[in-house]
N, CA, C and O atoms as a DFTB+ gen file, in Angstrom:
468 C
 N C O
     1  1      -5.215      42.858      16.817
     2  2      -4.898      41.881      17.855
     3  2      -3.428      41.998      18.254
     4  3      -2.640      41.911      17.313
     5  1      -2.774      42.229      19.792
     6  2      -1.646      41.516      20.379
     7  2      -1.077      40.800      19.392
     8  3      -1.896      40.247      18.658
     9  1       0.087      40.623      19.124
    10  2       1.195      40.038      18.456
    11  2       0.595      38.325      19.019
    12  3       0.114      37.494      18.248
    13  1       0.801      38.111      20.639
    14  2       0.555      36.830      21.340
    15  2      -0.514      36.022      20.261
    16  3      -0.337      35.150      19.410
    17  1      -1.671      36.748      20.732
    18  2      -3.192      36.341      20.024
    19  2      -2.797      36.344      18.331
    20  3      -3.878      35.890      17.957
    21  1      -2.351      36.452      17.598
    22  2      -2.038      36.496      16.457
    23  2      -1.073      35.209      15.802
    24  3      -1.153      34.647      14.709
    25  1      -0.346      35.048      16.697
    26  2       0.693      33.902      16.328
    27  2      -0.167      32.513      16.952
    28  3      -0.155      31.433      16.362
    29  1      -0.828      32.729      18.112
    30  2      -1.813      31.711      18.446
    31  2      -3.098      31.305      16.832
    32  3      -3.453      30.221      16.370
    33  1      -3.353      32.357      16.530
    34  2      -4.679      32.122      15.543
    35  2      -4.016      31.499      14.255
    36  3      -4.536      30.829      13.362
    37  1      -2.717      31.915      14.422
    38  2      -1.728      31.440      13.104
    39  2      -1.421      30.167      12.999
    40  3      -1.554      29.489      11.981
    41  1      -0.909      29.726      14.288
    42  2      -0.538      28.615      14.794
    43  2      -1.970      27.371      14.306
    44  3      -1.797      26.311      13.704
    45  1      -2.941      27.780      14.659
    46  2      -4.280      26.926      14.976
    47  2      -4.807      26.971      13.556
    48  3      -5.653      26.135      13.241
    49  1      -4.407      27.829      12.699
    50  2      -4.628      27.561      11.252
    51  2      -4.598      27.079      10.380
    52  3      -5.397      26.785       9.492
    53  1      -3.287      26.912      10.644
    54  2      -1.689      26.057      10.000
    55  2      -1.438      24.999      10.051
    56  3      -1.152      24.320       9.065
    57  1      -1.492      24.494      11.496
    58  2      -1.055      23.667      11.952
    59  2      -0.920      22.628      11.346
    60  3       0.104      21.958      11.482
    61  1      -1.750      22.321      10.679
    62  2      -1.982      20.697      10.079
    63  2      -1.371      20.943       8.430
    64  3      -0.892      19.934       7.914
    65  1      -1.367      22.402       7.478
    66  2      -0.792      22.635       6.526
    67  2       0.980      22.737       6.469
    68  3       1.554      22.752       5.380
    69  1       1.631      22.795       7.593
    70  2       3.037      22.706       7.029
    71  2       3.779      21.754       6.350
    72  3       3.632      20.612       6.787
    73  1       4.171      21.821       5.860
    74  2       4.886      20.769       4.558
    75  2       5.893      19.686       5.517
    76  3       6.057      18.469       5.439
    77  1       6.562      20.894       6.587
    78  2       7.577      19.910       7.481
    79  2       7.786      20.555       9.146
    80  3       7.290      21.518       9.730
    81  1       8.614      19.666       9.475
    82  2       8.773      20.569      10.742
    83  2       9.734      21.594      10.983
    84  3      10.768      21.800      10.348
    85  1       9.320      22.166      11.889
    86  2       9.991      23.708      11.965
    87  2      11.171      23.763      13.445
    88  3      10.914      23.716      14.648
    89  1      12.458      23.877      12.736
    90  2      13.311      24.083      13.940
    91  2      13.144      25.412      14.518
    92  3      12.377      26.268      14.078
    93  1      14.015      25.548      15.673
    94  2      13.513      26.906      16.424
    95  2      14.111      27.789      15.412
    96  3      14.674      27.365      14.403
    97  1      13.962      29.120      15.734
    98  2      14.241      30.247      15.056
    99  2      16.118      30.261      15.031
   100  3      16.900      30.716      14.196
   101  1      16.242      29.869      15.748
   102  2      18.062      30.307      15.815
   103  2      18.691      29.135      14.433
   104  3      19.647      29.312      13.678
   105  1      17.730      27.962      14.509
   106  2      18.488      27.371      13.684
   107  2      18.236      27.645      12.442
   108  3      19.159      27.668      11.628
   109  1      16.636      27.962      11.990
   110  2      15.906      28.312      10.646
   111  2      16.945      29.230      10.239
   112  3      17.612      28.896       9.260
   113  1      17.148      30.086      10.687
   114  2      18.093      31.744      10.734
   115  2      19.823      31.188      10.008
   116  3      20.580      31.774       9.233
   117  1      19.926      29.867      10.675
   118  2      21.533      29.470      10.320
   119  2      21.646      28.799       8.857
   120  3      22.541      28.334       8.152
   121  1      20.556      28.957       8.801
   122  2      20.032      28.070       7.182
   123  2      20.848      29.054       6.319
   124  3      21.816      28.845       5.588
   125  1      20.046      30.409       6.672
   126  2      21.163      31.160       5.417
   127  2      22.603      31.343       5.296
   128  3      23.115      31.844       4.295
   129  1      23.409      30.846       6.546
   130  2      24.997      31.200       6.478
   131  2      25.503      30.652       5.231
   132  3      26.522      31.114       4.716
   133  1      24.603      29.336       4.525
   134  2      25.082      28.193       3.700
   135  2      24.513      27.692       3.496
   136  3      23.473      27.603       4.149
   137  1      24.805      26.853       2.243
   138  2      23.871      25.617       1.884
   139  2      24.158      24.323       2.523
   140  3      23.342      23.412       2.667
   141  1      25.691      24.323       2.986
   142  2      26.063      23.225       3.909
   143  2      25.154      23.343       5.314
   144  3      24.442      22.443       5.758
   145  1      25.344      24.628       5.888
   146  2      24.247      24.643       6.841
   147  2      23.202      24.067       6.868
   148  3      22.855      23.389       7.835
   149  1      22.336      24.262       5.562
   150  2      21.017      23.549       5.375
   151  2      20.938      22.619       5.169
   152  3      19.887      22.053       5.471
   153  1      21.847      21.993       4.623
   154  2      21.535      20.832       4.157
   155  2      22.112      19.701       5.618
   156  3      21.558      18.648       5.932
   157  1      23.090      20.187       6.164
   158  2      23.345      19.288       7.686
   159  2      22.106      19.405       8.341
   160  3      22.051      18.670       9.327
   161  1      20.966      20.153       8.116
   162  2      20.428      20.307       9.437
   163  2      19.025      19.333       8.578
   164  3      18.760      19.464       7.383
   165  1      18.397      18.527       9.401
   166  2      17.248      17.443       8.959
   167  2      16.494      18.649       8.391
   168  3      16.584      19.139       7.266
   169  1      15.914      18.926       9.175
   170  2      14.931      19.877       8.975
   171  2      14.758      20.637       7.770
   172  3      13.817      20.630       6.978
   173  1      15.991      21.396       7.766
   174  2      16.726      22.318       6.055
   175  2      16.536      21.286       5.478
   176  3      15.550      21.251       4.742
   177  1      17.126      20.452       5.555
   178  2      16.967      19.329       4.169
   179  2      15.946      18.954       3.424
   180  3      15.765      18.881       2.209
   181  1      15.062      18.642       4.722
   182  2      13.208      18.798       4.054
   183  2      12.960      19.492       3.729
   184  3      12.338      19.281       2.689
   185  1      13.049      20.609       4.002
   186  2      12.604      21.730       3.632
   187  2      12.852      22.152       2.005
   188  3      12.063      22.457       1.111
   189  1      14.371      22.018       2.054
   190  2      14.783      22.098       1.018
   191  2      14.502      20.711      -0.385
   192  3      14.624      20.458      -1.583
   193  1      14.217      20.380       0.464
   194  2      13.773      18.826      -0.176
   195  2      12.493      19.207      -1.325
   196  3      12.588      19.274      -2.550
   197  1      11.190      19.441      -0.388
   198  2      10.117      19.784      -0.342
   199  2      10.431      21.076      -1.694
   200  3       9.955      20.830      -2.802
   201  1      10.982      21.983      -1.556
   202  2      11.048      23.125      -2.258
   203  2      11.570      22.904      -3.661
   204  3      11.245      23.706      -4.537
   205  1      12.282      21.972      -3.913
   206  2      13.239      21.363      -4.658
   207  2      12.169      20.449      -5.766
   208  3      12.215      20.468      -6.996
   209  1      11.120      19.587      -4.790
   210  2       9.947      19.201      -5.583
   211  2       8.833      19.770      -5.884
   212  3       7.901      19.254      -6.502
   213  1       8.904      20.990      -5.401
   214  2       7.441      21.650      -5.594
   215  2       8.407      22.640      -7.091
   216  3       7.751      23.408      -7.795
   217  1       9.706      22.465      -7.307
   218  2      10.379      22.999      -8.831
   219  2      10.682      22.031      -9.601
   220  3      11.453      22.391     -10.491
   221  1      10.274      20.473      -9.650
   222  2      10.796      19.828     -10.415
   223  2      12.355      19.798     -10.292
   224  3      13.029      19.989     -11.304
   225  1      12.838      19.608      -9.311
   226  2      14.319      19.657      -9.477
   227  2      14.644      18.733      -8.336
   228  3      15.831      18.911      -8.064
   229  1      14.097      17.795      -7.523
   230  2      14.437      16.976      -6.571
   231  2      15.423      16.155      -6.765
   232  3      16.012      15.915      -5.711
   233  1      16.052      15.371      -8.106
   234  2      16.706      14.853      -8.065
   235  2      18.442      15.196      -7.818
   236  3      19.405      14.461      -7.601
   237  1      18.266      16.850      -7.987
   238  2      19.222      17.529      -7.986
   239  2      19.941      17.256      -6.056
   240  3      21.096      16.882      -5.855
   241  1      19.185      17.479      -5.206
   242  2      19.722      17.346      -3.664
   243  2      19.658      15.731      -3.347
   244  3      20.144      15.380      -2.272
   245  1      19.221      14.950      -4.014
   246  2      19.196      13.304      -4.177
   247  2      20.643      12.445      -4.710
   248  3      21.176      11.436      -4.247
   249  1      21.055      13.430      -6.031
   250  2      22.687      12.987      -6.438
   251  2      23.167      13.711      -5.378
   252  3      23.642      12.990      -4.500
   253  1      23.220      15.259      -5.085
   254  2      24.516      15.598      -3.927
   255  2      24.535      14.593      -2.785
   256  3      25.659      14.214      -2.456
   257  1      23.289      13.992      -1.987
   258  2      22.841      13.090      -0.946
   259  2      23.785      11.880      -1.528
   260  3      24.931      11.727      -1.105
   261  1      23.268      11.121      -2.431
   262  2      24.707      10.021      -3.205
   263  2      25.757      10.117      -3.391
   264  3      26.470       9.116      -3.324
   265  1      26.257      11.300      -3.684
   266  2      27.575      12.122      -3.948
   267  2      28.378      12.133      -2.698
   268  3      29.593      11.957      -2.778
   269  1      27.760      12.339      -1.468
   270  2      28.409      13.001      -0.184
   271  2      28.541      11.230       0.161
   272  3      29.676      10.780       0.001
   273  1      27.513      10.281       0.594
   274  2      27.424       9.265       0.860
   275  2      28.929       7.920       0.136
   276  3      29.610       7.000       0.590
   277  1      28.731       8.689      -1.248
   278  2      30.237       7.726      -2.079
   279  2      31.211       8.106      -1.590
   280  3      32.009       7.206      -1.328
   281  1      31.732       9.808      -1.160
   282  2      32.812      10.534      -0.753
   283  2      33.287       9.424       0.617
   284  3      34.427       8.967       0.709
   285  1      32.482       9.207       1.335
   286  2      32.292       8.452       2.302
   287  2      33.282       6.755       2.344
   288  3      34.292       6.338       2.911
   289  1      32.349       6.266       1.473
   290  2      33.006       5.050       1.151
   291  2      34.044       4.754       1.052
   292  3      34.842       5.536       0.534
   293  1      34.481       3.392       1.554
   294  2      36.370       3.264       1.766
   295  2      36.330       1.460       1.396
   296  3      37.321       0.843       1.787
   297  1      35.414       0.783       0.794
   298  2      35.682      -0.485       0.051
   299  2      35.447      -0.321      -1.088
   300  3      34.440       0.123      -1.640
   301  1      36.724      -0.811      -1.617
   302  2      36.337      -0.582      -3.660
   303  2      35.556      -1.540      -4.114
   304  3      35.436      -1.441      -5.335
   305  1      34.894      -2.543      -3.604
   306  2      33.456      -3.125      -3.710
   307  2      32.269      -2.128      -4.040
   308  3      31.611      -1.938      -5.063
   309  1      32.250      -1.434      -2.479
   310  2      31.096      -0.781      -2.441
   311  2      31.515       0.238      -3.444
   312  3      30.656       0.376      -4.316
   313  1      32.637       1.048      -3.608
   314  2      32.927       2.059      -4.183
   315  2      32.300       1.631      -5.715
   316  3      31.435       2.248      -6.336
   317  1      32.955       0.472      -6.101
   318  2      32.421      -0.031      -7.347
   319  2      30.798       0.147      -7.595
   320  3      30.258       0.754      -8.520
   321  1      30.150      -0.587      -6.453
   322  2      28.496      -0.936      -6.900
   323  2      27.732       0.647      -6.473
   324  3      26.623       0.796      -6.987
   325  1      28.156       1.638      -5.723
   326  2      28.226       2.778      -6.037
   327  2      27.830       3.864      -6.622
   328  3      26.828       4.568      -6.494
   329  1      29.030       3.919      -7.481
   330  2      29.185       4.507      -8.760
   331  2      28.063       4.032      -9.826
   332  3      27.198       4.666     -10.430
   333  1      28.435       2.611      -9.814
   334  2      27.288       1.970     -10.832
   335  2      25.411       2.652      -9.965
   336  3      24.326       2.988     -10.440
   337  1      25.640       2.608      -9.409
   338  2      24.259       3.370      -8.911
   339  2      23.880       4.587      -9.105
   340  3      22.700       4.876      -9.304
   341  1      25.132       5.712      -9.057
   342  2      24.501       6.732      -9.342
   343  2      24.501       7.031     -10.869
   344  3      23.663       7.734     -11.435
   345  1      25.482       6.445     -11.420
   346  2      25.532       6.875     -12.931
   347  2      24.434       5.955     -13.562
   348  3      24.429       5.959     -14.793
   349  1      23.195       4.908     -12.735
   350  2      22.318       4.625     -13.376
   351  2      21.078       5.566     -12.733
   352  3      19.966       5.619     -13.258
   353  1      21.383       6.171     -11.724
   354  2      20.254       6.772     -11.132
   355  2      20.231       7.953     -11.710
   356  3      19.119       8.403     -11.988
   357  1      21.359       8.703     -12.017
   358  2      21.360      10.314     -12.049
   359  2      21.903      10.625     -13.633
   360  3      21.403      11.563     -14.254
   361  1      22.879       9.839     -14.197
   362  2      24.006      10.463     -15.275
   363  2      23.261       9.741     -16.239
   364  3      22.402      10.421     -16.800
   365  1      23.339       8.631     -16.568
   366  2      23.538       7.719     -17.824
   367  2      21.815       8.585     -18.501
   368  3      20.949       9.150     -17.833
   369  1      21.872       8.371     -19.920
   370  2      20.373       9.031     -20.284
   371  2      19.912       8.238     -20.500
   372  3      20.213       7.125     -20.929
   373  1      18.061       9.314     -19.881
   374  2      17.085       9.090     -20.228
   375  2      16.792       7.977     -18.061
   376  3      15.856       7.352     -17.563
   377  1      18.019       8.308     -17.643
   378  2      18.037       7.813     -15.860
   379  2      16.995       7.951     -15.126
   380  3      16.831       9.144     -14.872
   381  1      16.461       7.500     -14.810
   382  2      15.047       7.712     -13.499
   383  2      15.101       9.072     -12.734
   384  3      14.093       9.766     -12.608
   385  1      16.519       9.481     -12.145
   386  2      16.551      10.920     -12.028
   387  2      17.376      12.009     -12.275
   388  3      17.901      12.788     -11.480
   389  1      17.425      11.946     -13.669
   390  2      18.372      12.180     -14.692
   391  2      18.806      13.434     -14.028
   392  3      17.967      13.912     -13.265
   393  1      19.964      14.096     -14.149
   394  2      20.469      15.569     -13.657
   395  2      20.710      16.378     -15.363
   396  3      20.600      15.852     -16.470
   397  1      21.138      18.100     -14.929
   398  2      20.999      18.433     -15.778
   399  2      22.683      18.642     -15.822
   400  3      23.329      19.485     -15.198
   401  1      23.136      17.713     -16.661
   402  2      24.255      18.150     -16.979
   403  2      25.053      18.226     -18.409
   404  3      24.545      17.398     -19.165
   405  1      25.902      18.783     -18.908
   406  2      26.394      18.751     -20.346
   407  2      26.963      17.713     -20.657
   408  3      27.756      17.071     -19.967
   409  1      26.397      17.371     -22.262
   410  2      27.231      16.695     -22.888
   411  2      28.405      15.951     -22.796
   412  3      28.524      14.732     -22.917
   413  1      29.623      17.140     -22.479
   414  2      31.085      16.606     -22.332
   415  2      30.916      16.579     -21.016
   416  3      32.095      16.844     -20.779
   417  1      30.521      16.497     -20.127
   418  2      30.280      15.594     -18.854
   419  2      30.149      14.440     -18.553
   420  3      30.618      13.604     -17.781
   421  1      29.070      14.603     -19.675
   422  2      28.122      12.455     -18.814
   423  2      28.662      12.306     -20.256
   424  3      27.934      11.432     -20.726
   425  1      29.496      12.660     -21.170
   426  2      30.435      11.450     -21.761
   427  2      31.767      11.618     -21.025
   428  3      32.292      10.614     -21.506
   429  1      32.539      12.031     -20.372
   430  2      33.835      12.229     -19.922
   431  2      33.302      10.963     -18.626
   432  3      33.914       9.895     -18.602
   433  1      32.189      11.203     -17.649
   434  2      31.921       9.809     -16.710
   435  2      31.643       8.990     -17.278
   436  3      32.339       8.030     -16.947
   437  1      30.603       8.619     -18.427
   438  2      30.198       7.448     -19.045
   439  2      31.718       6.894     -19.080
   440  3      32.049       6.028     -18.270
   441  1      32.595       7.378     -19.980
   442  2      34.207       6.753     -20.053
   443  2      34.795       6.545     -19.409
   444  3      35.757       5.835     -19.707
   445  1      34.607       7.070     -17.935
   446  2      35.462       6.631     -16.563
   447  2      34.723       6.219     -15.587
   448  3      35.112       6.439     -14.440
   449  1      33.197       5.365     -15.867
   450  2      32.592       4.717     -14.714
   451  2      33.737       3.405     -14.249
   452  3      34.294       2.989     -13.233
   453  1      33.645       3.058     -15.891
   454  2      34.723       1.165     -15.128
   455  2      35.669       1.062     -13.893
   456  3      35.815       0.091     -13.152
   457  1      36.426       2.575     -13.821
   458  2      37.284       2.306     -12.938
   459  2      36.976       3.760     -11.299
   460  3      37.553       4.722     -10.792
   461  1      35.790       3.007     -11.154
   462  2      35.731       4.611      -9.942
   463  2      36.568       4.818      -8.760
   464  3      36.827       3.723      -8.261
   465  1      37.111       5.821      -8.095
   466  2      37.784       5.915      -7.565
   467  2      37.173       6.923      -6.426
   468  3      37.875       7.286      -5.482
């Protein structure tokens, strides 16, 4: 079959199986310059989202998502309640979406949640 007729039969196959939606080709393509790339773009993000849970590792692009969001923050209120969020969401053990990190890590934050900055 024509290339045309082929991407049509593909299309009509599929359609209802893709996990997410599909940006055009120029942007899918910009995905690889970076991971910042991907991850700015909605689309990459799902994608990467999606890929991330189909490895057991979702919580991993969930803290950077919290991470980028605190960087953000400019009231030491919020900065405060925060912190207390991710180090109950991601760091502290045995966390709902615990990350994989060492030892002298999540004790070096456990010791410097009180005062986040």
């Amino acid at each position: 079959l024509p290339w045309p007729a082929q991407a049509k039969d593909h299309d009509a196959i599929f359609k209802d199986r893709c996990c997410f939606h599909r940006s055009n080709t120029e942007e899918t393509l910009a995905w690889s310059d970076s991971v910042d790339t991907l991850l700015a773009n909605k689309d990459g993000l799902e994608a990467f989202r999606k890929f991330l849970k189909s490895e057991f590792s979702e919580e991993n692009v969930e803290f950077w998502l919290a991470c980028e969001d605190f960087k953000k923050t400019t009231s030491s209120t919020k900065i405060a309640a925060k912190a207390q969020k991710i180090y109950a969401d991601f760091i502290e053990p045995d966390a709902p979406k615990e990350i994989n990190i060492d030892f002298h890590t999540r004790n070096h934050i456990s010791q410097n949640i009180s005062e986040p900055t």
